[in-house]
Short mmCIF file of C-alpha atoms in Angstrom, two decimals:
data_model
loop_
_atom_site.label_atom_id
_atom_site.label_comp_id
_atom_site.label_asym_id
_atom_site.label_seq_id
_atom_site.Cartn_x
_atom_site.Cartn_y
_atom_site.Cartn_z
CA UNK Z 1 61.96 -22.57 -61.97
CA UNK Z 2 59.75 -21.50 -64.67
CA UNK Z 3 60.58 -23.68 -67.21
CA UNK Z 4 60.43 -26.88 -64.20
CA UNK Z 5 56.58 -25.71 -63.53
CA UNK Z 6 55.62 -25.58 -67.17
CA UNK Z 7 56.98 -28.89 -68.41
CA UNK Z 8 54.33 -30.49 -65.94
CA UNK Z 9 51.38 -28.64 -67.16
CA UNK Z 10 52.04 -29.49 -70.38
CA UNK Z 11 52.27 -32.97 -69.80
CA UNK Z 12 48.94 -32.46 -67.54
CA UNK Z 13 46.82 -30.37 -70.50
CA UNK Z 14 48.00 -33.03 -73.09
CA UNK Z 15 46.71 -35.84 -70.73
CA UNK Z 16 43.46 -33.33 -70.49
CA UNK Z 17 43.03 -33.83 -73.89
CA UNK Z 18 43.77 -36.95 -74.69
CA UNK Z 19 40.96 -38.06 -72.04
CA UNK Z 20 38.73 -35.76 -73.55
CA UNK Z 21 39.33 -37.10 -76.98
CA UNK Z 22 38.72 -40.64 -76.14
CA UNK Z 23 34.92 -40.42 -75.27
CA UNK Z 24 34.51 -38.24 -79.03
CA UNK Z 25 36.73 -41.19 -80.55
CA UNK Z 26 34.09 -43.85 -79.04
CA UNK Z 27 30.87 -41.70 -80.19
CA UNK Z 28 32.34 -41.48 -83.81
CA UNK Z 29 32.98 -44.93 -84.28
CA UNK Z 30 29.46 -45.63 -82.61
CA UNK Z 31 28.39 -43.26 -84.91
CA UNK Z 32 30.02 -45.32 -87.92
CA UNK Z 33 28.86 -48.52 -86.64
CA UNK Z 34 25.05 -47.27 -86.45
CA UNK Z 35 25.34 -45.96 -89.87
CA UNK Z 36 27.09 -48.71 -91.44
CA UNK Z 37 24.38 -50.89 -90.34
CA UNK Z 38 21.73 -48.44 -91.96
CA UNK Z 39 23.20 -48.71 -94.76
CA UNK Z 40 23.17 -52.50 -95.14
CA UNK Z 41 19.69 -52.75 -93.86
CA UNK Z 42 18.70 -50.57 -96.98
CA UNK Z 43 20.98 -52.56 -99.31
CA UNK Z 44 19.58 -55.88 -98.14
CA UNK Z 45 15.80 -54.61 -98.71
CA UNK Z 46 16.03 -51.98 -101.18
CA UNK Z 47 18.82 -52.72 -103.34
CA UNK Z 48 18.91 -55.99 -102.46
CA UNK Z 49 15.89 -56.35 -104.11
CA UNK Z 50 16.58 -54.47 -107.40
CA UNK Z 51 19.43 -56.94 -107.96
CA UNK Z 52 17.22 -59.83 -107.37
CA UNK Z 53 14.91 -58.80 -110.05
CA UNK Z 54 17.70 -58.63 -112.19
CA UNK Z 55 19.03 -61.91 -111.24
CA UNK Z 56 15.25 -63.22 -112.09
CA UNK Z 57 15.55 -61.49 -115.71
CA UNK Z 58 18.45 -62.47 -116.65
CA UNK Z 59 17.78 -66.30 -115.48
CA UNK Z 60 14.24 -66.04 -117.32
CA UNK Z 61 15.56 -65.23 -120.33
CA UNK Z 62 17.61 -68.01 -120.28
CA UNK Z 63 15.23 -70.45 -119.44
CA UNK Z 64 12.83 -69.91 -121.38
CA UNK Z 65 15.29 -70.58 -124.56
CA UNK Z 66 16.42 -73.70 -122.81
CA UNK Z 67 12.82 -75.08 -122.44
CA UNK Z 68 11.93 -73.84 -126.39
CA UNK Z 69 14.87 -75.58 -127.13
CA UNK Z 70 14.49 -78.40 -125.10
CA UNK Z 71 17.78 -78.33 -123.36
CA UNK Z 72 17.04 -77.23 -119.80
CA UNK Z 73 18.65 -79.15 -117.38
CA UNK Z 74 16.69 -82.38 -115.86
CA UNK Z 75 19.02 -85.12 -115.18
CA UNK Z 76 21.07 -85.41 -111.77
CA UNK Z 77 24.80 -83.51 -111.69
CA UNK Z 78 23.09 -80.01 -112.15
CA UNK Z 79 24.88 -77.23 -111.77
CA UNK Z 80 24.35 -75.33 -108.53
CA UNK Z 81 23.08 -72.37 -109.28
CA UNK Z 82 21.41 -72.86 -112.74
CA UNK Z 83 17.92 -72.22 -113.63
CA UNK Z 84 15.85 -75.63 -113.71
CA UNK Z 85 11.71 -74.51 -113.56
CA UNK Z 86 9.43 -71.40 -113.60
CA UNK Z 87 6.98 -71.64 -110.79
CA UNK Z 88 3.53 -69.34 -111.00
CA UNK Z 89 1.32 -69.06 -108.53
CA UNK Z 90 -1.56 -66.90 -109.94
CA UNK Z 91 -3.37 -66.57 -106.32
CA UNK Z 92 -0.54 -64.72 -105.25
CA UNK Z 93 0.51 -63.15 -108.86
CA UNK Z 94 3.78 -64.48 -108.16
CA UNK Z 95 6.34 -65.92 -111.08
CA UNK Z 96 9.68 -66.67 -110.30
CA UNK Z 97 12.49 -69.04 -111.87
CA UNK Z 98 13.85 -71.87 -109.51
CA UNK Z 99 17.46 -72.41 -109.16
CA UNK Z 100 19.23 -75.26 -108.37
CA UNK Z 101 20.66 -74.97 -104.67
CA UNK Z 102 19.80 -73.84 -102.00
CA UNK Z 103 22.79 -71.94 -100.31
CA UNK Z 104 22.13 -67.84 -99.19
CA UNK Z 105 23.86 -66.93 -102.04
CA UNK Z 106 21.64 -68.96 -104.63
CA UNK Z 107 18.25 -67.71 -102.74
CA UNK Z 108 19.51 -63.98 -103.10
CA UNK Z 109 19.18 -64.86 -106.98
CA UNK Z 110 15.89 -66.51 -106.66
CA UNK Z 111 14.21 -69.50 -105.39
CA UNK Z 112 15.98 -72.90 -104.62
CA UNK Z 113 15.55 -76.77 -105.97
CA UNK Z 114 16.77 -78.56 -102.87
CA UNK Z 115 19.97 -81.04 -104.77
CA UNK Z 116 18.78 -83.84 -102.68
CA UNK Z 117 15.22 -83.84 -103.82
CA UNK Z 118 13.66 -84.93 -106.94
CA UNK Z 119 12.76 -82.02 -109.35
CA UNK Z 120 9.25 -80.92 -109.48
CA UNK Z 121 6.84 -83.50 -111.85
CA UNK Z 122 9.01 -86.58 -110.69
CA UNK Z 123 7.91 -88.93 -108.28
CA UNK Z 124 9.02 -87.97 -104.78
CA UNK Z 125 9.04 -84.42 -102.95
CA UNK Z 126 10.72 -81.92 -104.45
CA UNK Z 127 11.44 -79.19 -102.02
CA UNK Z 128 11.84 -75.54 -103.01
CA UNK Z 129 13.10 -72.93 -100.31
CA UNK Z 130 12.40 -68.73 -100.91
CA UNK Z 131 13.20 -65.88 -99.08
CA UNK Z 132 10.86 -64.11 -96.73
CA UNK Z 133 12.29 -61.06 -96.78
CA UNK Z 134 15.90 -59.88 -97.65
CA UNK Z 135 16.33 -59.47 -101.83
CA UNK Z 136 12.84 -58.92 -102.43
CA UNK Z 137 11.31 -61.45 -99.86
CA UNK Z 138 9.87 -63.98 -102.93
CA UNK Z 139 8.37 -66.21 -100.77
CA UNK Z 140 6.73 -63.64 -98.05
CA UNK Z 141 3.40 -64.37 -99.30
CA UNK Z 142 3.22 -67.89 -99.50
CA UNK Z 143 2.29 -68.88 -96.08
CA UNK Z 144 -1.00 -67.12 -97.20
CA UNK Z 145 -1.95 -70.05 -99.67
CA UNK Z 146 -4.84 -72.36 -98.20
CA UNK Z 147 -5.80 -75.76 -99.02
CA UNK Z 148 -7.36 -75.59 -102.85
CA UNK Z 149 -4.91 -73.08 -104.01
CA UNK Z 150 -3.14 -74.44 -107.00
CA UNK Z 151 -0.03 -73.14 -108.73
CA UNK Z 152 2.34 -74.52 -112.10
CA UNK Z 153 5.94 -75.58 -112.22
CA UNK Z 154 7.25 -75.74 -115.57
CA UNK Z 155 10.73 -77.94 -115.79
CA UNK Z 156 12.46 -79.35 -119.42
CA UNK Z 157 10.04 -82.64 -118.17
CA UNK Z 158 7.13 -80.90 -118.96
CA UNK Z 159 4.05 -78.58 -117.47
CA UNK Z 160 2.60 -79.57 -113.55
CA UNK Z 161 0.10 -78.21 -112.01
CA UNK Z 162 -0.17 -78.99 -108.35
CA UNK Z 163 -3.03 -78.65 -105.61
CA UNK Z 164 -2.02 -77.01 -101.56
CA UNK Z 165 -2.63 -79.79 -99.44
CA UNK Z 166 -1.57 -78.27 -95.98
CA UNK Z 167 0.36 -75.82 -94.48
CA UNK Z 168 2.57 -76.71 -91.99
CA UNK Z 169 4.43 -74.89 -89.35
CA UNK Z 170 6.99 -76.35 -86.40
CA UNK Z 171 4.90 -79.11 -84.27
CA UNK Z 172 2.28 -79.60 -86.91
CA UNK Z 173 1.83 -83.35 -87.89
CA UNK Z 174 4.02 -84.27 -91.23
CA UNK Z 175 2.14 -85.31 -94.10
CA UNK Z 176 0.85 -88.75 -95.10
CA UNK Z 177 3.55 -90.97 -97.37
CA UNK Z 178 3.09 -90.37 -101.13
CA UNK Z 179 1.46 -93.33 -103.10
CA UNK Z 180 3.64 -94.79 -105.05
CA UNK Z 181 4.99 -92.90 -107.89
CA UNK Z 182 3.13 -89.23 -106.56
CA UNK Z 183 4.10 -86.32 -106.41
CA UNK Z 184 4.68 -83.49 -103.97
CA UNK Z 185 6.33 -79.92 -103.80
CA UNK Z 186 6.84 -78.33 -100.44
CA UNK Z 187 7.76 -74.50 -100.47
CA UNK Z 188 9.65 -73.90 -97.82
CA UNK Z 189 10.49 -69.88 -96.25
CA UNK Z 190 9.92 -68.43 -93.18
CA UNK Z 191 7.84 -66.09 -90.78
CA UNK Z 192 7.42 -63.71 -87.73
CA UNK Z 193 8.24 -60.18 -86.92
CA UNK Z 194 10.11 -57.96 -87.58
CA UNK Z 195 13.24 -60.85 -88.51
CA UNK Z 196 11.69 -64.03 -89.87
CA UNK Z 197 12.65 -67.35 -87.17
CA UNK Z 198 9.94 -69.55 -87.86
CA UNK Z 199 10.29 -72.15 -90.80
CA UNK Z 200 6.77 -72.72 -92.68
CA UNK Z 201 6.11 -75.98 -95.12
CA UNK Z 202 3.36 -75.50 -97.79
CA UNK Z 203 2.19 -78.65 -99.28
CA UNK Z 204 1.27 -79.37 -102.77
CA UNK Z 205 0.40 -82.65 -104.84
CA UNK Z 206 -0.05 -83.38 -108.12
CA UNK Z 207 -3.37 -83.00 -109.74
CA UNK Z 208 -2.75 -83.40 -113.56
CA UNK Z 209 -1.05 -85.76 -115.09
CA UNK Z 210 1.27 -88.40 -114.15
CA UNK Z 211 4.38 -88.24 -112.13
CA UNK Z 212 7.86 -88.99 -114.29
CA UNK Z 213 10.26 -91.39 -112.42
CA UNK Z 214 12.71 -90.03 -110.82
CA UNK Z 215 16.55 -90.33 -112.52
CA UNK Z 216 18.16 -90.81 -109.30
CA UNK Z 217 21.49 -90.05 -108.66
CA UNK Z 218 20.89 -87.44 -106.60
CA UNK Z 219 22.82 -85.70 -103.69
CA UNK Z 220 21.54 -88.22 -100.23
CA UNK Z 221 21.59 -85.75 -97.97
CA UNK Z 222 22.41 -81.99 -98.76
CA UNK Z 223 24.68 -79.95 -95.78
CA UNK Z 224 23.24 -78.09 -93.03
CA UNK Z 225 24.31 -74.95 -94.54
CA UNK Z 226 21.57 -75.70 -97.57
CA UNK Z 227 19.00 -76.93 -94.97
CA UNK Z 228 16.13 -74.67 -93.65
CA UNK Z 229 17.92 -71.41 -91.83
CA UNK Z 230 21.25 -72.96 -93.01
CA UNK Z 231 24.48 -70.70 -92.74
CA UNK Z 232 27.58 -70.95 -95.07
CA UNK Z 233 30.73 -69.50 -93.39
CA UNK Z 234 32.37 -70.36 -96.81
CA UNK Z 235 33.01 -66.55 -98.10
CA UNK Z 236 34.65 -65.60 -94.71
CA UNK Z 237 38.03 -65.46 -96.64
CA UNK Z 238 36.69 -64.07 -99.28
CA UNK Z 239 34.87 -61.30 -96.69
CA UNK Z 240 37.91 -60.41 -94.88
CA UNK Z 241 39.77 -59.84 -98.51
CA UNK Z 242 36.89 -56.86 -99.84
CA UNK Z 243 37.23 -55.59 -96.42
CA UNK Z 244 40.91 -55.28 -96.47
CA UNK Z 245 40.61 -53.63 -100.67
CA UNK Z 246 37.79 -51.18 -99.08
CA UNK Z 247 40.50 -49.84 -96.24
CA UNK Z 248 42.97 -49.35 -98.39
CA UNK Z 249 41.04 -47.55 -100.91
CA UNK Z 250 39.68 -45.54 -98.21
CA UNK Z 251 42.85 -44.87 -96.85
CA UNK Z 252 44.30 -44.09 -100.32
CA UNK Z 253 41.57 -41.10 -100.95
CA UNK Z 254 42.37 -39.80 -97.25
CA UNK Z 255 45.84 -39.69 -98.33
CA UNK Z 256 44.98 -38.03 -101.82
CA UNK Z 257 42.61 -35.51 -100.33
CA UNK Z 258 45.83 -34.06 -98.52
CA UNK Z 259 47.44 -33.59 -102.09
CA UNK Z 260 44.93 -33.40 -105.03
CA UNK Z 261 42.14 -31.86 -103.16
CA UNK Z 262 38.84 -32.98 -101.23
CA UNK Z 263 36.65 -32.86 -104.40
CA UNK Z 264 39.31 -34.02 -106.89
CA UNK Z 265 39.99 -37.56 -104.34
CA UNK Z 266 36.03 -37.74 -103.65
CA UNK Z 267 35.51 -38.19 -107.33
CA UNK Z 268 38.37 -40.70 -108.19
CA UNK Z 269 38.21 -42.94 -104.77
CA UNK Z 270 34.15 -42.31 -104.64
CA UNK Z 271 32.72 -45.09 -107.09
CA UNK Z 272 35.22 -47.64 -106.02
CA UNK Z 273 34.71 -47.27 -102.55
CA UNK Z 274 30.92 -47.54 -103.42
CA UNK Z 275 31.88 -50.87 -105.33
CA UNK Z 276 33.60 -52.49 -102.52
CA UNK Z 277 30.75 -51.40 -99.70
CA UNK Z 278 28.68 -53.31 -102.38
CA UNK Z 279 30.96 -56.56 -102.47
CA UNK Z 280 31.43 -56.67 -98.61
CA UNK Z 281 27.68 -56.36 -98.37
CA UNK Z 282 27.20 -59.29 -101.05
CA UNK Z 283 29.04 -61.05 -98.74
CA UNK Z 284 27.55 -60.30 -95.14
CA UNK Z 285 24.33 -60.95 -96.78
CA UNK Z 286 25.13 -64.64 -98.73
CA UNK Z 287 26.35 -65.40 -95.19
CA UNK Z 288 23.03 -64.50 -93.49
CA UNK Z 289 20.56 -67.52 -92.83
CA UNK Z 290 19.46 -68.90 -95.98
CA UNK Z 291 15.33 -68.48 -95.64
CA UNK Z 292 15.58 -64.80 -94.45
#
């Protein structure tokens, strides 16, 4: 009779538990979530922003030999990705080196030559897009310029120096057509708080100088994904495959702790668990809205 009572509170104090254990199960992995986040919000400013300035260093350097050299890249066909000008923009003590492209991951290296535009100095617009905020927010500041305000692009063509017209925001009337064979660069990034939604258009003409003619050749139209706020879905696979190296590392140091020790698995699995957290967060963020 004993044994028949028992047998049912067992069964009724492991249910007990289990219940009990679900609501701590949910809090921890709220917990996780909450502090995963964190975490990427502090990559994406902080560190984000200490690996754009050595994105900008690195592409500098190499620039600047291309243009003493005369080999930096001017024609149409150029690689996405590869330095092609230096703008400065004393007002706002900024100096950056433009990339070509303008996909999230090419604006988490720097500014971005829109492909389907002509390059600044050639007859046409060229369009540059910046970030407002993630990797070092660039372009945060240059909403601030006013009409007058001048700044230099320097491509393999040759030295620019161009003259804020406007500054343009959604609803605003577009500018008037160039003359023919002008020049223009609109800056694009974005605004508002505290997550940047608004796209804003600064724009510049030509004050010295003569415009070059444009090569042609170019890209007619570039995806949405490179447009203003574009989104490229492209690295999902790629996502999904850090995410799936980080578990198993993870899972491989819980499974070491239980042999080698908590301190001895900590400082083998530790930096390449750190490596991967970084990877999956290079990801997230190159999938993040281009501008922001």
């Amino acid at each position: 009779m004993t044994v028949a009572v028992s047998a049912p509170l067992r069964m009724a104090t492991k249910a007990r538990a289990e219940l009990a254990l679900r609501p701590q199960l949910t809090s921890d992995a709220l917990r996780l979530f909450a502090l995963g986040i964190l975490v990427f919000v502090i990559y994406v400013l902080l560190l984000g922003a200490l690996q754009y300035n050595r994105a900008q260093d690195v592409a500098y350097d190499k620039i600047r030999g291309q243009l003493a050299e005369a080999t930096a890249p001017i024609g149409p066909g150029i690689q996405y990705g590869a330095p092609v000008a230096v703008l400065d923009i004393p007002g706002l003590g900024l100096r950056q080196v433009i990339r070509e492209g303008t996909t999230g991951s090419i604006l988490m290296q720097g500014p971005g030559h829109r492909a389907d535009s002509p390059l600044p100095g050639e007859a046409g617009v060229a369009v540059i897009y910046g970030r407002a905020l993630s990797y070092g927010g660039p372009f945060r500041a240059v909403p601030k310029l006013g009409p007058g305000a001048r700044f230099e692009v320097v491509t393999g063509e040759g030295r620019f120096n161009y003259e804020v017209k406007a500054v343009r925001r959604a609803g605003d009337p577009l500018p008037a057509l160039l003359p023919s064979g002008g020049s223009r660069v609109t800056l694009v990034t974005a605004e508002g708080a505290p997550l940047p939604s608004k796209t804003v258009y600064v724009d510049a003409e030509l004050v010295d100088g003569t415009a070059l003619p444009d090569p042609g050749g170019r890209l007619a139209r570039v995806p949405d994904s490179e447009q203003a706020f574009g989104v490229n879905l492209s690295g999902v696979l790629t996502l999904v495959l850090w995410l799936q190296a980080l578990i198993a590392v993870a899972a491989g140091v819980v499974w070491f702790r239980s042999r080698i020790g908590r301190w001895e698995s900590y400082l083998i699995g530790a930096p390449v668990v750190v490596a991967l957290v970084w990877r999956v967060f290079e990801q997230i963020a190159a999938m993040l809205p281009n501008l922001i």
